[in-house]
Short mmCIF file of C-alpha atoms in Angstrom, two decimals:
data_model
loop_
_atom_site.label_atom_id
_atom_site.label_comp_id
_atom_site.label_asym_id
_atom_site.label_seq_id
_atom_site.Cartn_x
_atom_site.Cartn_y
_atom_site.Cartn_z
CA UNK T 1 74.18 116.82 9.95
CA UNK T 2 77.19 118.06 11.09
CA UNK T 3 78.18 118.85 14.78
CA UNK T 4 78.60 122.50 16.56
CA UNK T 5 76.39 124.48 14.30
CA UNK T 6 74.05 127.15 15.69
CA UNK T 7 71.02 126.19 13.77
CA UNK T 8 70.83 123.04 12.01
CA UNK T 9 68.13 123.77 9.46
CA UNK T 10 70.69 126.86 7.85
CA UNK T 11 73.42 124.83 5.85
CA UNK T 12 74.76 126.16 2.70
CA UNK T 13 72.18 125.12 -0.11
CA UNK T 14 75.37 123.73 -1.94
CA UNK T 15 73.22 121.52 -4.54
CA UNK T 16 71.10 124.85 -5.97
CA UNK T 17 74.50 127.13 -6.10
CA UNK T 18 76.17 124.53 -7.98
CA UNK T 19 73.42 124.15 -9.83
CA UNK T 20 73.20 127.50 -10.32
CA UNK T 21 77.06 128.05 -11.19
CA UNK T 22 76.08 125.20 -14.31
CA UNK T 23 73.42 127.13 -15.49
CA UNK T 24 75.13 130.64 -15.13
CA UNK T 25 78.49 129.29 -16.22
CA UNK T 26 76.85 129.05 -19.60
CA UNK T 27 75.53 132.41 -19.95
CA UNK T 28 77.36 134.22 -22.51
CA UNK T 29 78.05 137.19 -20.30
CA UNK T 30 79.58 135.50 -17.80
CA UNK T 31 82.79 134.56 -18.00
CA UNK T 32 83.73 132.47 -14.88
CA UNK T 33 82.03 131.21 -11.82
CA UNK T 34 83.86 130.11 -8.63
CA UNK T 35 81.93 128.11 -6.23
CA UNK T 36 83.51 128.42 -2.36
CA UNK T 37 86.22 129.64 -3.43
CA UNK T 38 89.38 129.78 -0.53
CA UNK T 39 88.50 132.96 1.09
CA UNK T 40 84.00 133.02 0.62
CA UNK T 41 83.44 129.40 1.59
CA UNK T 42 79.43 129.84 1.50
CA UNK T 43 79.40 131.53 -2.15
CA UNK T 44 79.11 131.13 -5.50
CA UNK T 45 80.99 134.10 -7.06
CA UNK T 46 79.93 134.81 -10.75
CA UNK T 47 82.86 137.02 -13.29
CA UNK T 48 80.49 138.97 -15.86
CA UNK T 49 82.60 140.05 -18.90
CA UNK T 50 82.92 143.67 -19.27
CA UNK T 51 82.19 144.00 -22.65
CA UNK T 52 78.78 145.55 -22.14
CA UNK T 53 80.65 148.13 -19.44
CA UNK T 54 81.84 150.99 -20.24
CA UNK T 55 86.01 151.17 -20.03
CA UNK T 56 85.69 152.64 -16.88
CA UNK T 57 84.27 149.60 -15.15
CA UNK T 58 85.89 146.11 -15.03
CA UNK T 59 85.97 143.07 -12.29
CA UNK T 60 82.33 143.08 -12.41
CA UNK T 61 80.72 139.79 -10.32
CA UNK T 62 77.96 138.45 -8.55
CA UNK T 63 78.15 136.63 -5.24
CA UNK T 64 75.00 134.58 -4.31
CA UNK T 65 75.15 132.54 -0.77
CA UNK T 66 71.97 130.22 -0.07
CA UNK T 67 70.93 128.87 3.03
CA UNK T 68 68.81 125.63 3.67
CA UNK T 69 66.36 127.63 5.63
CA UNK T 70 65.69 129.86 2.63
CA UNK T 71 67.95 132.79 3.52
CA UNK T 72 69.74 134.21 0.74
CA UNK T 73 72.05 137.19 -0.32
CA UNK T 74 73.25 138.37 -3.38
CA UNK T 75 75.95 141.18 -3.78
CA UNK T 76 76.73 142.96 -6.73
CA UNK T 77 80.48 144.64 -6.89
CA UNK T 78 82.62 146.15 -9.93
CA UNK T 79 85.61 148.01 -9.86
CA UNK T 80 84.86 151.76 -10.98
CA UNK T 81 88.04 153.82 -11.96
CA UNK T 82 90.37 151.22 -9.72
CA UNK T 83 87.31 151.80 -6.63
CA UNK T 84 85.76 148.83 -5.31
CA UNK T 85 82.06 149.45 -5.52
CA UNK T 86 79.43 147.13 -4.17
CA UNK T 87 75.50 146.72 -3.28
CA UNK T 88 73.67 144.23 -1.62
CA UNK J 1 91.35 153.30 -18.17
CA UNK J 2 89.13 156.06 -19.06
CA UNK J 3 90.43 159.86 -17.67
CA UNK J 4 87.25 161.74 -17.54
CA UNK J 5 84.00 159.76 -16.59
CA UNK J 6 81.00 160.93 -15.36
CA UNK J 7 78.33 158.56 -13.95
CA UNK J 8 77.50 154.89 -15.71
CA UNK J 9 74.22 156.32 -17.20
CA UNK J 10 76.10 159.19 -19.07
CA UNK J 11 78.37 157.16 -20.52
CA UNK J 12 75.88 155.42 -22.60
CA UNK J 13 76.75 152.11 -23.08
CA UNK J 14 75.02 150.14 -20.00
CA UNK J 15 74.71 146.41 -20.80
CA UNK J 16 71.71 145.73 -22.85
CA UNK J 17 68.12 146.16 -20.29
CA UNK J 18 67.83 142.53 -18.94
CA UNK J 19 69.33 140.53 -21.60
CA UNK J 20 71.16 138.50 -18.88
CA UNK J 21 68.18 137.85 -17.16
CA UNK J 22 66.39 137.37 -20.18
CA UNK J 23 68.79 134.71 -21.48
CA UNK J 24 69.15 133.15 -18.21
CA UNK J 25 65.34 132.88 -17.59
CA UNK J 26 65.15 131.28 -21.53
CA UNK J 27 67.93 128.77 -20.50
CA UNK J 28 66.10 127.19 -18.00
CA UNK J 29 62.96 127.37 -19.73
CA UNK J 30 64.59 125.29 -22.11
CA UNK J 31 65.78 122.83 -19.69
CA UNK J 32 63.65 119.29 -20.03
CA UNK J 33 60.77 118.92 -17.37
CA UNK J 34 62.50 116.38 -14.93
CA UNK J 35 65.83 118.57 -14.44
CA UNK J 36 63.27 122.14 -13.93
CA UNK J 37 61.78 119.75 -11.09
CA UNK J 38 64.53 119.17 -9.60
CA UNK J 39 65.86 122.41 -9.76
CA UNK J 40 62.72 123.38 -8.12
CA UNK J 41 63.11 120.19 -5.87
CA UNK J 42 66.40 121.80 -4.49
CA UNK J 43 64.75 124.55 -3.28
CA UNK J 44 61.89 122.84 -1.31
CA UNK J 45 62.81 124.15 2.15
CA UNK J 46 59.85 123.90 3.49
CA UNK J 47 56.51 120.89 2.49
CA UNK J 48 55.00 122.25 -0.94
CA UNK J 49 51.78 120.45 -2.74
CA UNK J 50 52.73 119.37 -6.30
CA UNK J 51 50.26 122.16 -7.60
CA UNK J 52 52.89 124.73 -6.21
CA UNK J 53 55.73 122.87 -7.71
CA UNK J 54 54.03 122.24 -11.02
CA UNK J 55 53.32 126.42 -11.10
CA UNK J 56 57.01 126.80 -10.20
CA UNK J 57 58.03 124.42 -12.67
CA UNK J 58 55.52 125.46 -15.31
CA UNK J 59 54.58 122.51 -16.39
CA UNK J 60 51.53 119.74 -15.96
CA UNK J 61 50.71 118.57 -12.67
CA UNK J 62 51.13 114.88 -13.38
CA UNK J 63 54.41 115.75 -14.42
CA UNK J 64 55.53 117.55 -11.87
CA UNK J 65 54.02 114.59 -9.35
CA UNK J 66 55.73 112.04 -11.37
CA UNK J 67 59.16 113.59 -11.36
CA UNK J 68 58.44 114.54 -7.38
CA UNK J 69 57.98 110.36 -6.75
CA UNK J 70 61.30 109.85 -8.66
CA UNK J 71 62.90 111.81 -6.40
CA UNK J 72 61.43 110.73 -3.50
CA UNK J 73 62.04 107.07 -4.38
CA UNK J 74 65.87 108.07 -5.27
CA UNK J 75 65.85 110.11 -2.05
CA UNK J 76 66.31 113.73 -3.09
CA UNK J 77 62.91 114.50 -1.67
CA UNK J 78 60.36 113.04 1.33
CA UNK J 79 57.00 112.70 1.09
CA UNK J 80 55.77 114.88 4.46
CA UNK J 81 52.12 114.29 3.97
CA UNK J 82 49.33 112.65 1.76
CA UNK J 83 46.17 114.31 1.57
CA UNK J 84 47.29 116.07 -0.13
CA UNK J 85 50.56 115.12 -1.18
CA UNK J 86 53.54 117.32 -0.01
CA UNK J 87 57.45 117.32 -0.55
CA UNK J 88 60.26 118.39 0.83
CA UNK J 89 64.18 118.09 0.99
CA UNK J 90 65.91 115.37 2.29
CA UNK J 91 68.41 116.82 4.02
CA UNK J 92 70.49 113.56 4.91
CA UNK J 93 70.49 113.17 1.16
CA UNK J 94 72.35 116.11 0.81
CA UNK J 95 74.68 115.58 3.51
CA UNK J 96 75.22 112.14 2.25
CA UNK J 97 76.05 113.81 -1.61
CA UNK J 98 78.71 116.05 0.44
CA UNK J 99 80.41 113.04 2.39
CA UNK J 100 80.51 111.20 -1.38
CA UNK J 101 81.96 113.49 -2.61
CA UNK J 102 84.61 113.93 -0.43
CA UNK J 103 84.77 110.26 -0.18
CA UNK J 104 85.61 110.08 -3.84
CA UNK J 105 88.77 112.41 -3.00
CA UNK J 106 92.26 111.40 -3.00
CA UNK J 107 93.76 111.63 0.52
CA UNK J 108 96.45 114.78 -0.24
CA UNK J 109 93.16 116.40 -1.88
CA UNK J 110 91.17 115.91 1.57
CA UNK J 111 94.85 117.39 2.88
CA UNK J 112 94.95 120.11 0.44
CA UNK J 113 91.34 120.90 1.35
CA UNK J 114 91.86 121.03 5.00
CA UNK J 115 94.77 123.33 4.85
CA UNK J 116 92.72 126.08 2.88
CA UNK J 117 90.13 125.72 5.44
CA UNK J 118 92.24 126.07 8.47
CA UNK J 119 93.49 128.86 6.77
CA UNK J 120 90.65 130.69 7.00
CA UNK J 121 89.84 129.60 10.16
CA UNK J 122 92.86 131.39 11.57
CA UNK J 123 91.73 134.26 9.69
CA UNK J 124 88.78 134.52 11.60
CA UNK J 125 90.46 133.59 14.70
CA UNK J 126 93.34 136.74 14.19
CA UNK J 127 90.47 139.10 12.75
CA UNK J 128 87.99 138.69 15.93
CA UNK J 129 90.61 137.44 18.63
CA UNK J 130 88.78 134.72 19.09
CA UNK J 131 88.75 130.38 19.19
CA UNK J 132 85.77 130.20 17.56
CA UNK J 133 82.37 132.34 16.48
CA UNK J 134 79.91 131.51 19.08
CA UNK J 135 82.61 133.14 21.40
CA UNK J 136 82.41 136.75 18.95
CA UNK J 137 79.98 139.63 20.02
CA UNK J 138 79.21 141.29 16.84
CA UNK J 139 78.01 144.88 18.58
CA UNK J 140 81.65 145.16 19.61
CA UNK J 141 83.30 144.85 15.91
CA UNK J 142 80.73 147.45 14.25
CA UNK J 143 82.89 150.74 14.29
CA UNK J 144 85.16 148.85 11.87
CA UNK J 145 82.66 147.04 9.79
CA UNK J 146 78.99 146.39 9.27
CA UNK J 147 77.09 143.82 11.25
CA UNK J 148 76.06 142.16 8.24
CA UNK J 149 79.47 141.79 7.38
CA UNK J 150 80.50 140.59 10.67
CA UNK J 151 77.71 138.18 10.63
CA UNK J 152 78.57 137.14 6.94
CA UNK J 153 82.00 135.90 8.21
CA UNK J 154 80.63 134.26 11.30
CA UNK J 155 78.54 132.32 9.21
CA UNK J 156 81.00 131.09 7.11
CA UNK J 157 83.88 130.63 10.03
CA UNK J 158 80.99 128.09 11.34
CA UNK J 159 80.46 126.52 7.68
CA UNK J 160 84.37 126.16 7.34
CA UNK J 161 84.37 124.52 10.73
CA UNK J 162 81.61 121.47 9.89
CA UNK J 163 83.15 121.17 6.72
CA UNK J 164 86.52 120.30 8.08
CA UNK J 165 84.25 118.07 10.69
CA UNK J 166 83.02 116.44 7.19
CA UNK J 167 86.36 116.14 5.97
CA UNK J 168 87.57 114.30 9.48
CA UNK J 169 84.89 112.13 9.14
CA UNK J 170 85.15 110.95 5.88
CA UNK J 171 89.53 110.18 6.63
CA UNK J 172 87.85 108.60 10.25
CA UNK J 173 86.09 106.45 7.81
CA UNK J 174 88.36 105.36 5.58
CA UNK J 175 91.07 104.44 7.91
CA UNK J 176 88.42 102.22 9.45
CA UNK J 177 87.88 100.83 6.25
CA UNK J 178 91.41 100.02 5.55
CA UNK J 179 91.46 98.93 8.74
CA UNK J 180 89.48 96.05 8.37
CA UNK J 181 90.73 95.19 4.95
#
């Protein structure tokens, strides 16, 4: 286990999110995944294709972060008429 | 880009009602018995009977305690208890998976790695004028941001620091390897 962390039992579950960035990756509506990419070094960010969006709506992704202790998040953004919009 | 939109609903063209997760959950219904275990196994934070796992898994429970030995005996998984039979993660397997596969890096990729996370380390650093996050009071950066979003990058400033710990170790490593050779 690494040094210096606050809580040893909350590591980045990095097995299941690249496990999950296989199985997702294969999805037909998703069209990239990035896992810890440079600036989100804890998530797996998943591209949807905007085919099923209306024009209006593009850069649509996931990003799901998984901790060791069972904590998880998952954020939904897409870009709405050049506007960032996002839930969580 | 459209001109005139009104909300997503009006437009009328929504992806199709959970065919994502609908294709996704048949995907991994599809996936053979020992890989659904261990995808299962992954997530065993905390001692589970095989029953659970089996129910997770949806399949038999002799298959589900068969594939649960495998992994114990490859080291995925421990054994916490007997009667009955409970698993869990191993988590110095995992932390040995990470250190292989940094191991199995060339040394400018362990470079090019440690740049991009001291990188973002002095991001951190610059954003919260601070050396490192257990020195950050989150109260104080909320009229700027949310706390979960402060918390979100305090949790990853400490990830990016044991990673380049991880990183050190491994080069610590193999420089006492070539050492000896």
């Amino acid at each position: 286990m690494a040094d210096g962390g606050t809580d040893p039992t909350r590591q980045v579950n990095e097995e299941t999110l690249r496990a999950l960035a296989r199985s997702l990756g294969r999805l037909s509506a998703v069209e990239t995944t990035s896992l810890f990419p440079a600036t989100r070094q804890e998530s797996l960010i998943v591209s949807l294709l905007d085919d099923h969006y209306p024009a209006s709506i593009g850069e649509v992704r996931l990003e799901i972060r998984l901790f060791t202790n069972g904590e998880f998040h998952v954020a939904y953004a897409e870009r709405y008429l050049g506007e960032l919009r996002q839930c969580r | 880009m459209s001109t005139v939109v009104g909300s997503i609903s009006d437009e009328g063209s929504g992806p199709p009602e959970g065919s994502i997760a609908e294709e996704f959950a048949t995907a991994l219904e599809d996936q053979p018995a020992d890989e659904r275990v261990y995808r299962v196994a992954l997530q065993l934070t905390e001692p589970a009977r095989v029953a659970v796992v089996a129910e997770r898994v949806d399949c038999a429970v002799d298959t589900a305690r068969r594939h649960l030995r495998r992994l114990v005996d490859i080291g995925v998984l421990r054994q916490d208890g007997t009667e009955p039979a409970t698993f869990s993660r191993n988590e110095s397997y995992f932390e040995w998976r990470k250190r292989n596969r940094l191991a199995n890096l060339s040394e400018s990729e362990l470079q090019d790695r440690l740049s991009t996370l001291a990188n973002r380390i002095e991001t951190f650093r610059e954003r919260y004028d601070a050396s490192e996050p257990a020195a950050v009071d989150a109260l104080e950066h909320t009229d700027h941001v949310d706390i979960e979003t402060v918390w979100q990058d305090l949790s990853e400033w400490q990830t990016v620091r044991e990673r380049i710990e991880r990183i050190e170790a491994v080069r610590r490593d193999r420089a006492g390897n070539a050492g000896v050779a």
